[in-house]
Short mmCIF file of N, CA and C in Angstrom, two decimals:
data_model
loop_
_atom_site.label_atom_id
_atom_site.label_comp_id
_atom_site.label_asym_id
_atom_site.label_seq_id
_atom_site.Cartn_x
_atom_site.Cartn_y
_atom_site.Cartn_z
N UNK A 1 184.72 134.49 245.60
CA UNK A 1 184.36 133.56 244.57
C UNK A 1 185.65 133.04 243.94
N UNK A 2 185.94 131.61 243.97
CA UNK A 2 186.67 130.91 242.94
C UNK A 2 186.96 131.22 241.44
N UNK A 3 188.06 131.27 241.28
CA UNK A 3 188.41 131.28 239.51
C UNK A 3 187.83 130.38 238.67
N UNK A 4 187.29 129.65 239.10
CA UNK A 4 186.00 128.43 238.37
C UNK A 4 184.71 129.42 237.76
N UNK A 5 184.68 129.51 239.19
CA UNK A 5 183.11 129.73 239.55
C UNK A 5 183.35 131.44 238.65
N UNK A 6 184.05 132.21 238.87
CA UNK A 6 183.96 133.98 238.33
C UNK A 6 184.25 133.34 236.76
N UNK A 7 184.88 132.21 236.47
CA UNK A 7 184.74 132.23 234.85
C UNK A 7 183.64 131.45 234.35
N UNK A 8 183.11 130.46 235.28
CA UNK A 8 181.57 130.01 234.61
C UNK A 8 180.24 131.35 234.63
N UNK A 9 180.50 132.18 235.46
CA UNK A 9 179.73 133.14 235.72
C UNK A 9 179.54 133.96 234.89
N UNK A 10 180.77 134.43 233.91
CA UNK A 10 181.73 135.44 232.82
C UNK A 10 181.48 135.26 232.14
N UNK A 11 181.23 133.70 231.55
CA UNK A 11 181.80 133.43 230.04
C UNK A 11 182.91 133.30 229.43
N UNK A 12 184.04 133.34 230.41
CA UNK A 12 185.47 133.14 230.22
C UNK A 12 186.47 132.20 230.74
N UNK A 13 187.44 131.92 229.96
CA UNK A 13 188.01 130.84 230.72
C UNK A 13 188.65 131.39 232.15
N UNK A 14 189.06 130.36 233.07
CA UNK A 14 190.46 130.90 233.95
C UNK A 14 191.13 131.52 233.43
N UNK A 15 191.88 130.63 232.10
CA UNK A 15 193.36 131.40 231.77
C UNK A 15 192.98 132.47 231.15
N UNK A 16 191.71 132.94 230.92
CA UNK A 16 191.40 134.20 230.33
C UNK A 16 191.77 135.35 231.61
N UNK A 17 191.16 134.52 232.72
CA UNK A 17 191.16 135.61 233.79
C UNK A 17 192.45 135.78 234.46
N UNK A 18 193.30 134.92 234.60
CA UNK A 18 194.60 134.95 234.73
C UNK A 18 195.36 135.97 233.65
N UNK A 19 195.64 135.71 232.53
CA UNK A 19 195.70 136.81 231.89
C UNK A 19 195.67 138.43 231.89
N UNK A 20 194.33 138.45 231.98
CA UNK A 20 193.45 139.66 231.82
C UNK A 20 194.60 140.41 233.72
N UNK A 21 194.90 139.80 234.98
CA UNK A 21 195.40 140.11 236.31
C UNK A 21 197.10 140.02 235.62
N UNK A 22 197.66 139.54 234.57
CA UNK A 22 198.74 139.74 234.16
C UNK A 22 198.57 141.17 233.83
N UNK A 23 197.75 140.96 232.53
CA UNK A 23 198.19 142.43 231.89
C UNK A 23 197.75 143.61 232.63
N UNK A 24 197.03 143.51 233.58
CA UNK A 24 196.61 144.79 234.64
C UNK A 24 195.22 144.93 234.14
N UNK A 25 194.47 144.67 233.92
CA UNK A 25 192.86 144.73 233.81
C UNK A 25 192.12 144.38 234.53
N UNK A 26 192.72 143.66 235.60
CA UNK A 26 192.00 142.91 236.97
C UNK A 26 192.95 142.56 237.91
N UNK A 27 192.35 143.58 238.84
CA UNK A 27 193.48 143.39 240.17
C UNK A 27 193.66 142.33 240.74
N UNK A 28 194.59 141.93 241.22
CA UNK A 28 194.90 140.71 241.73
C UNK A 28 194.08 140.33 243.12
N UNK A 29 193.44 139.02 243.41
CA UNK A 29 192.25 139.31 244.02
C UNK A 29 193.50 138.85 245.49
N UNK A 30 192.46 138.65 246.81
CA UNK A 30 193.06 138.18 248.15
C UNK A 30 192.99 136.77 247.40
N UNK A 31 193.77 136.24 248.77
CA UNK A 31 194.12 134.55 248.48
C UNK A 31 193.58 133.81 249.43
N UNK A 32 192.73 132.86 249.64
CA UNK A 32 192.20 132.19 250.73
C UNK A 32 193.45 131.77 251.17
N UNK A 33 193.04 131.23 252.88
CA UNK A 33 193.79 130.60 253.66
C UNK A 33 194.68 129.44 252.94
N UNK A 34 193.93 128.60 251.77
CA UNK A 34 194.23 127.73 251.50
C UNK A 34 195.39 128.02 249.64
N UNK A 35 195.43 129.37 249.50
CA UNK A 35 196.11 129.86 248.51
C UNK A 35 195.00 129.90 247.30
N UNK A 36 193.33 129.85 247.16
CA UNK A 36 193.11 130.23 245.87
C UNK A 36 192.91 131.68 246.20
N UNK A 37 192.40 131.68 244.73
CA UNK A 37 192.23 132.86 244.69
C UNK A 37 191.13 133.41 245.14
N UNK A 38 190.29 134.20 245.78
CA UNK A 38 188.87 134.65 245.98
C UNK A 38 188.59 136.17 245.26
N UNK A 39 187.79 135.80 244.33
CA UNK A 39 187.68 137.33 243.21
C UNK A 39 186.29 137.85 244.20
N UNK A 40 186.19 139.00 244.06
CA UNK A 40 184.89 140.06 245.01
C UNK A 40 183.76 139.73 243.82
N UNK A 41 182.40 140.28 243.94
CA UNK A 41 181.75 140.15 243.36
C UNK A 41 181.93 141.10 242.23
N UNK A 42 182.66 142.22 242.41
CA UNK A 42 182.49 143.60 241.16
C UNK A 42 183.31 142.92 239.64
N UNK A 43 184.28 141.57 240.30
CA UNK A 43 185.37 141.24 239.38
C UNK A 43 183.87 140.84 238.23
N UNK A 44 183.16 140.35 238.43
CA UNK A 44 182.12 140.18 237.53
C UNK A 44 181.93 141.22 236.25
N UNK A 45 181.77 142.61 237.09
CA UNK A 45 181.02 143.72 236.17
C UNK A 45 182.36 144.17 235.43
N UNK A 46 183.52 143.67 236.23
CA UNK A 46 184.78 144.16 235.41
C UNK A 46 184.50 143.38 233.98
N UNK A 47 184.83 141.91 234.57
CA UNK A 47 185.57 140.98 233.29
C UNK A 47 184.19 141.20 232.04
N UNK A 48 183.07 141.78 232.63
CA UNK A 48 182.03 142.29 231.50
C UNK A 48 182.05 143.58 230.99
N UNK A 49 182.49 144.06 231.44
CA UNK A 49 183.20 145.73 230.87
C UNK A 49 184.39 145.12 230.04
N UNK A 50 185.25 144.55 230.16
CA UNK A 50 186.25 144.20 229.41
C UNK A 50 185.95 143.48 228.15
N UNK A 51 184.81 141.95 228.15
CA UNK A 51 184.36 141.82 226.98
C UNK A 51 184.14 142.69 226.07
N UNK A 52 182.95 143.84 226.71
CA UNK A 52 182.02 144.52 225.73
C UNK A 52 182.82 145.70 225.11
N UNK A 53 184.10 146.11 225.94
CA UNK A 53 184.81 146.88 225.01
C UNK A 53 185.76 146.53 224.31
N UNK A 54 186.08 145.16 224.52
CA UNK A 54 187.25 144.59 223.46
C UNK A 54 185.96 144.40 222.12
N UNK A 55 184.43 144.12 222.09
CA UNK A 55 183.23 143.73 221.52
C UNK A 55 183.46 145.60 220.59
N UNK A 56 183.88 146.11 221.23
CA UNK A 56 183.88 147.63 220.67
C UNK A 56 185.59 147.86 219.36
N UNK A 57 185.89 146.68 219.52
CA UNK A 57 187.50 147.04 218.94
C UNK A 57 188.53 148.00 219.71
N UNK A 58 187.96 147.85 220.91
CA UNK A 58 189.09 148.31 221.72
C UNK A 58 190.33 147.60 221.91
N UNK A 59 191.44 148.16 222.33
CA UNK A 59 192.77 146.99 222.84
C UNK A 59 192.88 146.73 223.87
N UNK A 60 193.47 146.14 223.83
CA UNK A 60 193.35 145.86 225.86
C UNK A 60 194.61 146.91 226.25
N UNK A 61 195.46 147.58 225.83
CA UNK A 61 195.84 148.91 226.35
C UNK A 61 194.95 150.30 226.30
N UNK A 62 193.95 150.40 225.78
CA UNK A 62 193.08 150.95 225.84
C UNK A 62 191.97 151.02 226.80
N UNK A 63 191.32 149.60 226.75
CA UNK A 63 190.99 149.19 228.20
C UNK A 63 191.64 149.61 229.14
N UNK A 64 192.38 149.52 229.19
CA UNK A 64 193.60 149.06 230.71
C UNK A 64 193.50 150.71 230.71
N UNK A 65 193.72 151.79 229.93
CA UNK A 65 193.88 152.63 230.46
C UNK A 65 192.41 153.38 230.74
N UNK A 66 191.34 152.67 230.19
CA UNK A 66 189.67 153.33 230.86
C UNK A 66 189.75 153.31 232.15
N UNK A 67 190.14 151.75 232.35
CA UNK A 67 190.47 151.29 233.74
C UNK A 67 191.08 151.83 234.95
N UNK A 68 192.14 152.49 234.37
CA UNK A 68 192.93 153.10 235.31
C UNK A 68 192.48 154.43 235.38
N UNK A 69 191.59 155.34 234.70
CA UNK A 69 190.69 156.60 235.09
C UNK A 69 189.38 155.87 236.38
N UNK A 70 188.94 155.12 235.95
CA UNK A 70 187.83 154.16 236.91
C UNK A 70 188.26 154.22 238.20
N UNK A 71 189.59 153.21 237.81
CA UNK A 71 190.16 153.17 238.97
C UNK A 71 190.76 154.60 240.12
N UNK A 72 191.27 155.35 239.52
CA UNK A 72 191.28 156.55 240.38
C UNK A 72 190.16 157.47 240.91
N UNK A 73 188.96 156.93 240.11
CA UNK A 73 188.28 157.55 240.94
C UNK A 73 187.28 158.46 239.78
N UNK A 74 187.84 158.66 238.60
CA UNK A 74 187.15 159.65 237.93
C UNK A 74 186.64 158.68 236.84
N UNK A 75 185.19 159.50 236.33
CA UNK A 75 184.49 158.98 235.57
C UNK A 75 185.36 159.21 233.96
N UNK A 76 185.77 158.02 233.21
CA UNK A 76 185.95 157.87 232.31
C UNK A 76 185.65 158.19 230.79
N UNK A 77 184.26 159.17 231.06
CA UNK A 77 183.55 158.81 229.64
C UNK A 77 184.12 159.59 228.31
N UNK A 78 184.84 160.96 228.84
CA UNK A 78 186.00 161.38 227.96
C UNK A 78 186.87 160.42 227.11
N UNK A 79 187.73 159.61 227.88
CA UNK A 79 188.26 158.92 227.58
C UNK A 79 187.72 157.89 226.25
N UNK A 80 186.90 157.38 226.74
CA UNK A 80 185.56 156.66 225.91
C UNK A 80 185.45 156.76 224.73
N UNK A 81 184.97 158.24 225.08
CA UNK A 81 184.31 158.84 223.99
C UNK A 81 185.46 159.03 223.01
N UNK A 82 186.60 159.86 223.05
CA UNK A 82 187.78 160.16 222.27
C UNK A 82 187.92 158.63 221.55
N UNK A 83 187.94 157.56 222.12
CA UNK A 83 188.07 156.51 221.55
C UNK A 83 187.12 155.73 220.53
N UNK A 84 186.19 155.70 220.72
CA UNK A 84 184.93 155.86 219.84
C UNK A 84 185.21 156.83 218.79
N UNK A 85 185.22 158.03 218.92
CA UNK A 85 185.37 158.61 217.97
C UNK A 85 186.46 158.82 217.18
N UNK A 86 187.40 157.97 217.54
CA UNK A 86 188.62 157.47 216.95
C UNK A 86 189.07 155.68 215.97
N UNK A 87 187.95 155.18 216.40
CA UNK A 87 187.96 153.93 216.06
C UNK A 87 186.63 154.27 214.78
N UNK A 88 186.25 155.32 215.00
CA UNK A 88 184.94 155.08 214.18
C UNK A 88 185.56 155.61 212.71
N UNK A 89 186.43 156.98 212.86
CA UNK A 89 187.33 157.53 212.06
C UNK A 89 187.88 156.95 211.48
N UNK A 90 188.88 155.54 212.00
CA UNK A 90 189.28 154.75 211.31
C UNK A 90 188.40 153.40 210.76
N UNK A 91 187.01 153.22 211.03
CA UNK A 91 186.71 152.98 210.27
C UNK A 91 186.40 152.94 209.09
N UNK A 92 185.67 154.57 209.31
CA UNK A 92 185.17 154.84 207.61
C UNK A 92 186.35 155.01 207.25
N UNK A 93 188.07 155.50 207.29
CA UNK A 93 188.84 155.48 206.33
C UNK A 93 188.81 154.19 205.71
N UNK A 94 188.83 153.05 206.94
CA UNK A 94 189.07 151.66 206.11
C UNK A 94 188.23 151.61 205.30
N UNK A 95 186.85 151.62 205.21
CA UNK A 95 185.53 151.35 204.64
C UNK A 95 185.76 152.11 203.19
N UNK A 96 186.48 153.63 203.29
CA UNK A 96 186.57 153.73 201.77
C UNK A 96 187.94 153.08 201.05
N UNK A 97 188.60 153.15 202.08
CA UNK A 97 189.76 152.18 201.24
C UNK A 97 189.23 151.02 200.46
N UNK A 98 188.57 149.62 201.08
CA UNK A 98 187.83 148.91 200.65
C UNK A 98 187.20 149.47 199.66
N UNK A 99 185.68 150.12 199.53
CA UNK A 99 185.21 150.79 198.40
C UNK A 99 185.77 150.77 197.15
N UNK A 100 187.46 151.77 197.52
CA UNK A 100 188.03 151.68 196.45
C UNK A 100 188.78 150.20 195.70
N UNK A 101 188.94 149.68 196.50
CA UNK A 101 189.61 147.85 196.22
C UNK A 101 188.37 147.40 195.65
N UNK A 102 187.82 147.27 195.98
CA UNK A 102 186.43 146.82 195.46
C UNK A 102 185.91 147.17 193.60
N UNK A 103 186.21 148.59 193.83
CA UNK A 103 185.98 149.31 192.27
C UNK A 103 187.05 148.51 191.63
N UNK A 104 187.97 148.56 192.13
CA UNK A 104 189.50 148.05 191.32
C UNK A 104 188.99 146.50 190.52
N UNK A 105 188.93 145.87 191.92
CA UNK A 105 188.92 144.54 191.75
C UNK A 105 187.59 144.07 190.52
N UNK A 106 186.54 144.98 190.51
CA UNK A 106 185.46 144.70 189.72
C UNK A 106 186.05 145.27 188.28
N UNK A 107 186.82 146.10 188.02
CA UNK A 107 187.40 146.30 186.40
C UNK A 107 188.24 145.23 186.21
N UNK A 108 189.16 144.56 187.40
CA UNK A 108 190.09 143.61 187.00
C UNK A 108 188.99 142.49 186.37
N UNK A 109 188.12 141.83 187.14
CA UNK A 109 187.01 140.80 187.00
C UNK A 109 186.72 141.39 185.50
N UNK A 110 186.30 141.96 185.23
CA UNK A 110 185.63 142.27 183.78
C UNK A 110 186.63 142.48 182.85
N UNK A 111 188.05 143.20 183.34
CA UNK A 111 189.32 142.80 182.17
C UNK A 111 189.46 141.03 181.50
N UNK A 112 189.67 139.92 183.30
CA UNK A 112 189.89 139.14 183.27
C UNK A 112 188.32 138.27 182.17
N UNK A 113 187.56 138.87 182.60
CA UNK A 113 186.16 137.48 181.72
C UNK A 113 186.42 137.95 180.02
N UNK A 114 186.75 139.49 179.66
CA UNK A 114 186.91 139.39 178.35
C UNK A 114 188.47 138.99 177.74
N UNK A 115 189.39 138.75 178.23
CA UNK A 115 190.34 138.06 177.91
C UNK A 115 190.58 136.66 177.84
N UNK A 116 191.09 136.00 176.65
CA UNK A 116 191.22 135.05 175.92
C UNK A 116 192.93 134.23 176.25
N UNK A 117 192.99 133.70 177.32
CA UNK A 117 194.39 132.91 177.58
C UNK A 117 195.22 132.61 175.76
N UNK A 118 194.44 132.13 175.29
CA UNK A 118 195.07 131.92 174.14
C UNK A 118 196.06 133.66 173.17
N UNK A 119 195.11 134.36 173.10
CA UNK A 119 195.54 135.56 172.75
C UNK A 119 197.16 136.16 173.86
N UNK A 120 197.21 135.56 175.05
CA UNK A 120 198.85 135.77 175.67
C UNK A 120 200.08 135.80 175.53
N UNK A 121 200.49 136.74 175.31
CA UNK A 121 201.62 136.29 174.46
C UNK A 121 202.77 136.00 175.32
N UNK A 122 204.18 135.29 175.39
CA UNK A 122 204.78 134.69 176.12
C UNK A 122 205.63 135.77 176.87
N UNK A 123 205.80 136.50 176.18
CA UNK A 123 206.56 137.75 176.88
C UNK A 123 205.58 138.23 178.32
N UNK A 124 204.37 138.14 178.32
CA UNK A 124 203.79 139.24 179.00
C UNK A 124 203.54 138.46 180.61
N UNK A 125 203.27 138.47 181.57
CA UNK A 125 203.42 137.77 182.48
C UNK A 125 201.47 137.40 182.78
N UNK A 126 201.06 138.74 182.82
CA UNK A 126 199.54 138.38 182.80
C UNK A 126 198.98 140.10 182.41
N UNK A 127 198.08 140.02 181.11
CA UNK A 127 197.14 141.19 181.22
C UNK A 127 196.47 141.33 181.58
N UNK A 128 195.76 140.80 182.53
CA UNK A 128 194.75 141.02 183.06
C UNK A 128 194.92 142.20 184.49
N UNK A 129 196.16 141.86 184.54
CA UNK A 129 196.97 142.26 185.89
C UNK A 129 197.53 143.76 185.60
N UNK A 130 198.00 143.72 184.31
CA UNK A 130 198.91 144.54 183.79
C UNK A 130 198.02 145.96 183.08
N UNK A 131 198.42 146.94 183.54
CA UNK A 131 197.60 148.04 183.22
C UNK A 131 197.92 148.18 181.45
N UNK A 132 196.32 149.26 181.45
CA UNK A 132 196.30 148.89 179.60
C UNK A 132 196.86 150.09 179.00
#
């Protein structure tokens, strides 16, 4: 199959798929007689494994290295899994970080609505900002 045709098929551009055979996520396919490229049919289930885990907040060195357990032969799901349960970890840290920005930002909002611009005095740069 043509690099047309495997990216109308995908959902992806060429230069997506070009790419993706740069960085090692898709082996470089045979070359017709005439120099294109001819991708196998599996390049399909790849370049859709690759969406759905970049769809996961994976990296594409991350990928690349599921890939290369796949590719040798052994089932990956260790791998996977450690990652999942590593991305999820850093979610909820982010999620309470936020939380806490959030609390912040809602005392600043309620510093800022009961303060009076006029009451500022020239020295101060902003109280609203400025702890009390």
């Amino acid at each position: 199959m043509r690099i047309g045709d495997l990216a109308a098929a995908s959902q992806v551009t060429a230069k997506t798929i070009r790419f993706y055979e740069q960085a090692g996520l898709l082996p470089a396919p045979p070359r017709t007689a005439g120099g294109y490229r001819d991708y196998p049919p599996e390049a399909m289930s790849r370049l859709a494994f690759i969406r759905d885990a970049q769809g996961a907040d994976l990296t594409l060195a991350e990928i690349r290295s599921v890939l290369e357990i796949r590719d040798s032969g052994q089932a990956p799901c260790g791998q996977v899994t450690a990652l999942i349960d590593q991305r999820l970890a850093n979610i909820e840290q982010r999620m309470a970080e936020l939380r806490q920005t959030r609390t912040a930002l809602r005392e600043l909002a309620r510093r800022a609505a009961a303060t009076d611009p006029e009451t500022c005095s020239q020295g101060e740069i902003c109280t609203i900002l400025t702890r009390p």
